[in-house]
mmCIF file of C-alpha atoms in Angstrom:
data_model
loop_
_atom_site.group_PDB
_atom_site.id
_atom_site.type_symbol
_atom_site.label_atom_id
_atom_site.label_comp_id
_atom_site.label_asym_id
_atom_site.label_seq_id
_atom_site.Cartn_x
_atom_site.Cartn_y
_atom_site.Cartn_z
ATOM 1 C CA UNK B 1 25.556 -27.778 -17.097
ATOM 2 C CA UNK B 2 22.576 -28.886 -15.130
ATOM 3 C CA UNK B 3 21.878 -33.722 -15.989
ATOM 4 C CA UNK B 4 18.311 -33.901 -17.199
ATOM 5 C CA UNK B 5 17.268 -35.414 -13.948
ATOM 6 C CA UNK B 6 18.386 -32.521 -12.811
ATOM 7 C CA UNK B 7 16.356 -29.926 -14.314
ATOM 8 C CA UNK B 8 13.462 -32.447 -14.024
ATOM 9 C CA UNK B 9 13.293 -32.098 -10.509
ATOM 10 C CA UNK B 10 13.709 -28.456 -10.767
ATOM 11 C CA UNK B 11 10.666 -28.126 -12.363
ATOM 12 C CA UNK B 12 9.016 -30.381 -10.230
ATOM 13 C CA UNK B 13 10.026 -28.209 -7.547
ATOM 14 C CA UNK B 14 8.856 -24.588 -10.253
ATOM 15 C CA UNK B 15 5.247 -26.560 -10.706
ATOM 16 C CA UNK B 16 4.342 -27.232 -6.654
ATOM 17 C CA UNK B 17 5.609 -23.577 -6.532
ATOM 18 C CA UNK B 18 2.835 -22.401 -9.350
ATOM 19 C CA UNK B 19 0.256 -24.640 -7.464
ATOM 20 C CA UNK B 20 1.286 -22.959 -4.247
ATOM 21 C CA UNK B 21 1.105 -18.986 -5.717
ATOM 22 C CA UNK B 22 -2.160 -20.541 -6.945
ATOM 23 C CA UNK B 23 -3.892 -21.685 -4.572
ATOM 24 C CA UNK B 24 -3.280 -18.631 -2.348
ATOM 25 C CA UNK B 25 -4.162 -15.800 -4.922
ATOM 26 C CA UNK B 26 -7.067 -18.106 -5.492
ATOM 27 C CA UNK B 27 -8.368 -18.322 -1.920
ATOM 28 C CA UNK B 28 -7.773 -14.604 -1.376
ATOM 29 C CA UNK B 29 -10.038 -13.752 -4.108
ATOM 30 C CA UNK B 30 -12.313 -15.699 -2.965
ATOM 31 C CA UNK B 31 -12.497 -14.785 0.520
ATOM 32 C CA UNK B 32 -12.802 -11.108 -0.245
ATOM 33 C CA UNK B 33 -15.684 -12.091 -3.079
ATOM 34 C CA UNK B 34 -17.676 -13.509 -0.241
ATOM 35 C CA UNK B 35 -16.629 -10.673 2.443
ATOM 36 C CA UNK B 36 -18.352 -8.484 -0.014
ATOM 37 C CA UNK B 37 -21.203 -10.543 -1.313
ATOM 38 C CA UNK B 38 -21.008 -10.771 -4.524
ATOM 39 C CA UNK B 39 -21.062 -13.555 -7.287
ATOM 40 C CA UNK B 40 -18.241 -14.621 -9.868
ATOM 41 C CA UNK B 41 -19.531 -12.760 -12.529
ATOM 42 C CA UNK B 42 -20.201 -9.802 -10.575
ATOM 43 C CA UNK B 43 -16.524 -9.722 -10.234
ATOM 44 C CA UNK B 44 -15.579 -10.816 -13.628
ATOM 45 C CA UNK B 45 -18.333 -8.215 -15.256
ATOM 46 C CA UNK B 46 -15.742 -5.642 -17.989
ATOM 47 C CA UNK B 47 -13.004 -7.815 -16.450
ATOM 48 C CA UNK B 48 -12.993 -11.211 -17.678
ATOM 49 C CA UNK B 49 -15.126 -14.003 -17.899
ATOM 50 C CA UNK B 50 -16.878 -15.585 -15.429
ATOM 51 C CA UNK B 51 -14.827 -19.285 -15.727
ATOM 52 C CA UNK B 52 -12.086 -17.711 -15.213
ATOM 53 C CA UNK B 53 -12.992 -15.665 -12.188
ATOM 54 C CA UNK B 54 -13.708 -19.164 -11.185
ATOM 55 C CA UNK B 55 -10.468 -21.180 -12.368
ATOM 56 C CA UNK B 56 -8.829 -18.160 -10.051
ATOM 57 C CA UNK B 57 -10.206 -18.987 -6.935
ATOM 58 C CA UNK B 58 -9.900 -22.766 -7.345
ATOM 59 C CA UNK B 59 -5.463 -22.062 -7.674
ATOM 60 C CA UNK B 60 -6.378 -23.730 -11.182
ATOM 61 C CA UNK B 61 -5.503 -20.384 -13.137
ATOM 62 C CA UNK B 62 -3.154 -17.930 -12.061
ATOM 63 C CA UNK B 63 -3.965 -14.178 -13.351
ATOM 64 C CA UNK B 64 -1.242 -11.877 -14.200
ATOM 65 C CA UNK B 65 -0.071 -8.732 -13.180
ATOM 66 C CA UNK B 66 -2.745 -6.823 -15.190
ATOM 67 C CA UNK B 67 -5.986 -8.860 -13.932
ATOM 68 C CA UNK B 68 -4.529 -9.241 -10.432
ATOM 69 C CA UNK B 69 -4.663 -5.933 -10.277
ATOM 70 C CA UNK B 70 -7.983 -4.940 -11.643
ATOM 71 C CA UNK B 71 -10.062 -8.054 -9.377
ATOM 72 C CA UNK B 72 -8.264 -6.130 -6.245
ATOM 73 C CA UNK B 73 -9.480 -3.146 -7.992
ATOM 74 C CA UNK B 74 -12.677 -4.017 -7.186
ATOM 75 C CA UNK B 75 -12.840 -6.083 -4.543
ATOM 76 C CA UNK B 76 -11.110 -4.070 -2.366
ATOM 77 C CA UNK B 77 -7.588 -5.643 -1.799
ATOM 78 C CA UNK B 78 -4.410 -3.299 -1.025
ATOM 79 C CA UNK B 79 -1.629 -4.470 -2.734
ATOM 80 C CA UNK B 80 -0.221 -4.033 0.857
ATOM 81 C CA UNK B 81 -1.861 -2.663 3.542
ATOM 82 C CA UNK B 82 0.256 -1.920 5.759
ATOM 83 C CA UNK B 83 0.389 2.282 5.911
ATOM 84 C CA UNK B 84 3.326 1.909 8.748
ATOM 85 C CA UNK B 85 6.872 0.356 8.970
ATOM 86 C CA UNK B 86 8.346 1.508 11.910
ATOM 87 C CA UNK B 87 6.589 3.204 14.734
ATOM 88 C CA UNK B 88 5.590 7.008 15.274
ATOM 89 C CA UNK B 89 6.371 8.463 18.741
ATOM 90 C CA UNK B 90 3.398 10.047 20.727
ATOM 91 C CA UNK B 91 2.345 10.718 24.215
ATOM 92 C CA UNK B 92 3.929 7.807 26.663
ATOM 93 C CA UNK B 93 6.096 4.635 25.269
ATOM 94 C CA UNK B 94 3.653 2.590 26.760
ATOM 95 C CA UNK B 95 0.657 3.615 24.909
ATOM 96 C CA UNK B 96 2.447 4.886 21.380
ATOM 97 C CA UNK B 97 3.706 1.057 20.938
ATOM 98 C CA UNK B 98 -0.128 -0.470 21.341
ATOM 99 C CA UNK B 99 -1.125 1.666 19.240
ATOM 100 C CA UNK B 100 1.749 1.111 15.946
ATOM 101 C CA UNK B 101 0.811 -2.901 17.944
ATOM 102 C CA UNK B 102 -2.691 -3.070 16.931
ATOM 103 C CA UNK B 103 -1.689 -0.899 13.433
ATOM 104 C CA UNK B 104 0.993 -3.308 12.174
ATOM 105 C CA UNK B 105 -1.607 -6.401 12.943
ATOM 106 C CA UNK B 106 -3.820 -4.864 11.154
ATOM 107 C CA UNK B 107 -6.657 -4.769 13.557
ATOM 108 C CA UNK B 108 -7.682 -1.840 12.942
ATOM 109 C CA UNK B 109 -11.368 -1.853 14.831
ATOM 110 C CA UNK B 110 -9.072 -2.321 18.174
ATOM 111 C CA UNK B 111 -6.989 0.103 17.282
ATOM 112 C CA UNK B 112 -9.749 2.602 17.693
ATOM 113 C CA UNK B 113 -11.538 1.215 19.925
ATOM 114 C CA UNK B 114 -8.478 2.058 21.971
ATOM 115 C CA UNK B 115 -7.909 5.325 21.409
ATOM 116 C CA UNK B 116 -10.981 6.413 21.805
ATOM 117 C CA UNK B 117 -10.318 5.490 25.567
ATOM 118 C CA UNK B 118 -9.921 9.333 27.682
ATOM 119 C CA UNK B 119 -6.533 7.908 28.869
ATOM 120 C CA UNK B 120 -4.724 7.772 25.721
ATOM 121 C CA UNK B 121 -6.489 10.858 24.903
ATOM 122 C CA UNK B 122 -5.089 13.002 27.770
ATOM 123 C CA UNK B 123 -1.401 11.358 27.422
ATOM 124 C CA UNK B 124 -1.546 13.718 23.821
ATOM 125 C CA UNK B 125 0.583 17.108 25.182
ATOM 126 C CA UNK B 126 2.172 18.733 21.738
ATOM 127 C CA UNK B 127 1.088 19.544 18.599
ATOM 128 C CA UNK B 128 2.849 15.404 16.966
ATOM 129 C CA UNK B 129 1.139 13.825 19.570
ATOM 130 C CA UNK B 130 -2.162 15.772 17.972
ATOM 131 C CA UNK B 131 -0.695 15.070 14.170
ATOM 132 C CA UNK B 132 0.403 11.752 14.946
ATOM 133 C CA UNK B 133 -3.413 10.571 17.345
ATOM 134 C CA UNK B 134 -5.216 12.098 13.765
ATOM 135 C CA UNK B 135 -3.148 10.321 11.000
ATOM 136 C CA UNK B 136 -3.462 6.649 12.874
ATOM 137 C CA UNK B 137 -6.909 7.561 13.389
ATOM 138 C CA UNK B 138 -7.780 8.326 10.259
ATOM 139 C CA UNK B 139 -5.983 5.064 8.528
ATOM 140 C CA UNK B 140 -7.515 3.445 10.204
ATOM 141 C CA UNK B 141 -10.661 4.369 9.477
ATOM 142 C CA UNK B 142 -9.833 3.826 5.780
ATOM 143 C CA UNK B 143 -8.724 0.844 6.418
ATOM 144 C CA UNK B 144 -11.031 -0.552 8.043
ATOM 145 C CA UNK B 145 -14.145 0.631 5.887
ATOM 146 C CA UNK B 146 -12.844 2.064 3.217
ATOM 147 C CA UNK B 147 -14.728 5.604 4.122
ATOM 148 C CA UNK B 148 -12.666 8.144 2.597
ATOM 149 C CA UNK B 149 -15.237 10.924 3.831
ATOM 150 C CA UNK B 150 -14.127 10.582 7.451
ATOM 151 C CA UNK B 151 -10.852 9.419 7.132
ATOM 152 C CA UNK B 152 -9.934 12.859 5.169
ATOM 153 C CA UNK B 153 -12.123 15.006 7.993
ATOM 154 C CA UNK B 154 -9.773 13.166 10.696
ATOM 155 C CA UNK B 155 -6.579 13.478 8.568
ATOM 156 C CA UNK B 156 -7.747 17.260 8.256
ATOM 157 C CA UNK B 157 -7.854 17.856 11.637
ATOM 158 C CA UNK B 158 -3.942 16.401 12.196
ATOM 159 C CA UNK B 159 -3.303 19.025 9.559
ATOM 160 C CA UNK B 160 -4.927 21.941 11.855
ATOM 161 C CA UNK B 161 -1.480 21.063 14.327
ATOM 162 C CA UNK B 162 1.177 21.970 11.620
ATOM 163 C CA UNK B 163 3.112 24.766 12.291
ATOM 164 C CA UNK B 164 2.615 26.067 8.075
ATOM 165 C CA UNK B 165 -0.079 26.218 5.471
ATOM 166 C CA UNK B 166 -1.168 21.847 4.220
ATOM 167 C CA UNK B 167 -0.002 23.695 0.538
ATOM 168 C CA UNK B 168 2.901 24.071 1.736
ATOM 169 C CA UNK B 169 6.660 21.605 1.236
ATOM 170 C CA UNK B 170 5.913 18.944 4.751
ATOM 171 C CA UNK B 171 8.714 19.668 7.720
ATOM 172 C CA UNK B 172 8.005 16.471 9.675
ATOM 173 C CA UNK B 173 7.971 13.116 8.807
ATOM 174 C CA UNK B 174 4.613 12.739 10.619
ATOM 175 C CA UNK B 175 3.568 16.373 7.967
ATOM 176 C CA UNK B 176 5.124 14.386 4.490
ATOM 177 C CA UNK B 177 2.562 11.178 5.621
ATOM 178 C CA UNK B 178 -0.260 13.340 6.400
ATOM 179 C CA UNK B 179 -0.929 14.829 3.332
ATOM 180 C CA UNK B 180 0.101 11.476 1.519
ATOM 181 C CA UNK B 181 -2.411 10.494 2.789
ATOM 182 C CA UNK B 182 -5.031 13.291 2.010
ATOM 183 C CA UNK B 183 -3.726 12.608 -1.389
ATOM 184 C CA UNK B 184 -4.823 8.559 -1.177
ATOM 185 C CA UNK B 185 -8.278 9.607 0.451
ATOM 186 C CA UNK B 186 -8.548 12.113 -2.537
ATOM 187 C CA UNK B 187 -8.067 9.703 -5.109
ATOM 188 C CA UNK B 188 -10.345 7.222 -3.863
ATOM 189 C CA UNK B 189 -13.251 10.064 -3.863
ATOM 190 C CA UNK B 190 -12.557 11.398 -7.521
ATOM 191 C CA UNK B 191 -10.578 14.284 -6.860
ATOM 192 C CA UNK B 192 -7.658 14.066 -8.821
ATOM 193 C CA UNK B 193 -6.222 17.525 -9.830
ATOM 194 C CA UNK B 194 -6.240 17.531 -5.450
ATOM 195 C CA UNK B 195 -4.325 14.586 -4.697
ATOM 196 C CA UNK B 196 -2.387 14.773 -7.281
ATOM 197 C CA UNK B 197 -1.189 18.099 -5.194
ATOM 198 C CA UNK B 198 -0.734 16.346 -1.584
ATOM 199 C CA UNK B 199 1.414 13.110 -3.254
ATOM 200 C CA UNK B 200 3.218 16.792 -4.737
ATOM 201 C CA UNK B 201 4.172 17.615 -1.401
ATOM 202 C CA UNK B 202 4.950 14.212 0.168
ATOM 203 C CA UNK B 203 7.017 13.209 -2.769
ATOM 204 C CA UNK B 204 8.951 16.658 -2.659
ATOM 205 C CA UNK B 205 9.579 16.010 1.210
ATOM 206 C CA UNK B 206 10.293 12.264 1.008
ATOM 207 C CA UNK B 207 14.228 12.704 0.131
ATOM 208 C CA UNK B 208 14.514 15.128 2.690
ATOM 209 C CA UNK B 209 13.197 13.998 6.053
ATOM 210 C CA UNK B 210 14.408 11.515 6.868
ATOM 211 C CA UNK B 211 14.765 9.682 3.734
ATOM 212 C CA UNK B 212 16.429 6.296 5.458
ATOM 213 C CA UNK B 213 13.200 6.299 7.734
ATOM 214 C CA UNK B 214 11.286 3.375 6.306
ATOM 215 C CA UNK B 215 7.382 5.255 6.455
ATOM 216 C CA UNK B 216 8.354 6.903 3.696
ATOM 217 C CA UNK B 217 8.849 4.415 1.290
ATOM 218 C CA UNK B 218 4.612 4.459 0.754
ATOM 219 C CA UNK B 219 4.846 8.164 -0.982
ATOM 220 C CA UNK B 220 6.070 6.824 -4.324
ATOM 221 C CA UNK B 221 4.484 4.315 -4.516
ATOM 222 C CA UNK B 222 0.930 5.344 -3.038
ATOM 223 C CA UNK B 223 1.615 7.947 -5.804
ATOM 224 C CA UNK B 224 2.650 5.968 -8.624
ATOM 225 C CA UNK B 225 -0.648 4.004 -8.076
ATOM 226 C CA UNK B 226 -3.056 6.309 -8.283
ATOM 227 C CA UNK B 227 -1.161 7.349 -11.802
ATOM 228 C CA UNK B 228 -1.629 3.878 -12.895
ATOM 229 C CA UNK B 229 -5.396 3.598 -12.121
ATOM 230 C CA UNK B 230 -5.545 6.911 -14.107
ATOM 231 C CA UNK B 231 -4.135 4.978 -17.090
ATOM 232 C CA UNK B 232 -0.923 7.683 -16.773
ATOM 233 C CA UNK B 233 1.436 4.852 -17.174
ATOM 234 C CA UNK B 234 4.916 6.948 -17.751
ATOM 235 C CA UNK B 235 3.946 9.374 -15.741
ATOM 236 C CA UNK B 236 3.561 5.816 -12.947
ATOM 237 C CA UNK B 237 6.916 4.682 -14.419
ATOM 238 C CA UNK B 238 9.279 7.660 -12.974
ATOM 239 C CA UNK B 239 7.449 8.331 -9.604
ATOM 240 C CA UNK B 240 7.728 4.555 -9.223
ATOM 241 C CA UNK B 241 11.159 3.439 -10.921
ATOM 242 C CA UNK B 242 12.815 6.677 -8.796
ATOM 243 C CA UNK B 243 10.673 5.377 -5.052
ATOM 244 C CA UNK B 244 11.712 2.044 -6.019
ATOM 245 C CA UNK B 245 15.502 3.063 -6.719
ATOM 246 C CA UNK B 246 15.576 5.545 -3.506
ATOM 247 C CA UNK B 247 14.231 2.068 -1.414
ATOM 248 C CA UNK B 248 17.013 -0.150 -3.089
ATOM 249 C CA UNK B 249 19.267 2.793 -1.650
ATOM 250 C CA UNK B 250 18.356 2.626 2.383
ATOM 251 C CA UNK B 251 18.377 -1.323 2.139
ATOM 252 C CA UNK B 252 14.636 -1.728 2.932
ATOM 253 C CA UNK B 253 12.790 -4.104 1.699
ATOM 254 C CA UNK B 254 9.333 -2.792 2.905
ATOM 255 C CA UNK B 255 7.058 -2.458 -0.046
ATOM 256 C CA UNK B 256 9.891 -3.517 -2.635
ATOM 257 C CA UNK B 257 6.850 -6.399 -3.982
ATOM 258 C CA UNK B 258 5.156 -4.171 -4.144
ATOM 259 C CA UNK B 259 6.963 -1.768 -6.125
ATOM 260 C CA UNK B 260 8.324 -4.222 -8.785
ATOM 261 C CA UNK B 261 4.411 -5.927 -9.593
ATOM 262 C CA UNK B 262 2.870 -2.539 -9.834
ATOM 263 C CA UNK B 263 6.115 -0.872 -12.665
ATOM 264 C CA UNK B 264 5.628 -4.908 -13.695
ATOM 265 C CA UNK B 265 1.572 -3.854 -14.169
ATOM 266 C CA UNK B 266 2.471 -0.181 -16.167
ATOM 267 C CA UNK B 267 5.511 -1.548 -18.313
ATOM 268 C CA UNK B 268 2.603 -4.759 -19.501
ATOM 269 C CA UNK B 269 0.212 -1.628 -20.323
ATOM 270 C CA UNK B 270 3.140 -0.087 -22.083
ATOM 271 C CA UNK B 271 3.991 -3.268 -24.151
ATOM 272 C CA UNK B 272 7.071 -3.310 -23.126
ATOM 273 C CA UNK B 273 8.191 -7.120 -22.674
ATOM 274 C CA UNK B 274 11.474 -6.430 -21.699
ATOM 275 C CA UNK B 275 10.913 -4.793 -18.845
ATOM 276 C CA UNK B 276 7.913 -6.356 -17.663
ATOM 277 C CA UNK B 277 10.107 -9.613 -17.583
ATOM 278 C CA UNK B 278 12.914 -7.837 -15.569
ATOM 279 C CA UNK B 279 10.527 -6.861 -12.882
ATOM 280 C CA UNK B 280 8.334 -9.715 -12.720
ATOM 281 C CA UNK B 281 11.516 -11.702 -11.703
ATOM 282 C CA UNK B 282 12.552 -9.095 -9.491
ATOM 283 C CA UNK B 283 9.514 -9.066 -7.872
ATOM 284 C CA UNK B 284 9.440 -13.064 -7.508
ATOM 285 C CA UNK B 285 13.082 -12.255 -5.855
ATOM 286 C CA UNK B 286 11.321 -10.045 -3.347
ATOM 287 C CA UNK B 287 8.212 -10.945 -2.511
ATOM 288 C CA UNK B 288 8.629 -13.568 0.455
ATOM 289 C CA UNK B 289 10.673 -10.921 1.364
ATOM 290 C CA UNK B 290 10.278 -9.550 5.513
#
């Protein structure tokens, strides 16, 4: 059992930890709001009060999961702005590695500029090379500008190099990632029926296509996030928990914090305090892991 002095010390550490979290969240919200040139009042509208936004930005108040995700949605903050964990190889090793490096560092403008070079395009030879090229390009455009229409055009070009119709279960990792990305952009455009069709295809492929590849971790998360935004919390939980367990089974940490936070948010909406606290604890464990 902890002595009183140990308890007091632990309490002090926790207070410092919460202060640090509050400051980091506040800086994130403030920076994103200023980037969009919107006021605190505009950000708060329909979500919370303006004074609460002010308190969050100062680091004085830590928002709960639901409030945080609502603010992220309005600010176009992705809870995970990576769309790949492992490199997709195309063309020569050097060019492929350079594109992936830009991607991992979120330097999307430089990535696109690099991919526009004739030398990169001339380096492509197989259908899979072109699939990967247009997948990178479409995702890069989306991450850079949130331009779902342009991203959809590039992703559709990627599907042209598939050996089968796009309404079939993907036959390779890159095909799975392409249809999943199409689900994301269709959801962004409000075409939810089409989005769910794409997500279902990717979800059905994930267990059988290189199931230990960490790139597949994004599939269940993005499907679940779309369901969450559609307020289909039970359906979201079914997808998210299954995918969360898969990530655990392959001993991966990629996107575990995002899964835990989103599952926690679903349970919070459903009023299940026990499961909310369970996944809150998981989030606390995973959030600082790489």
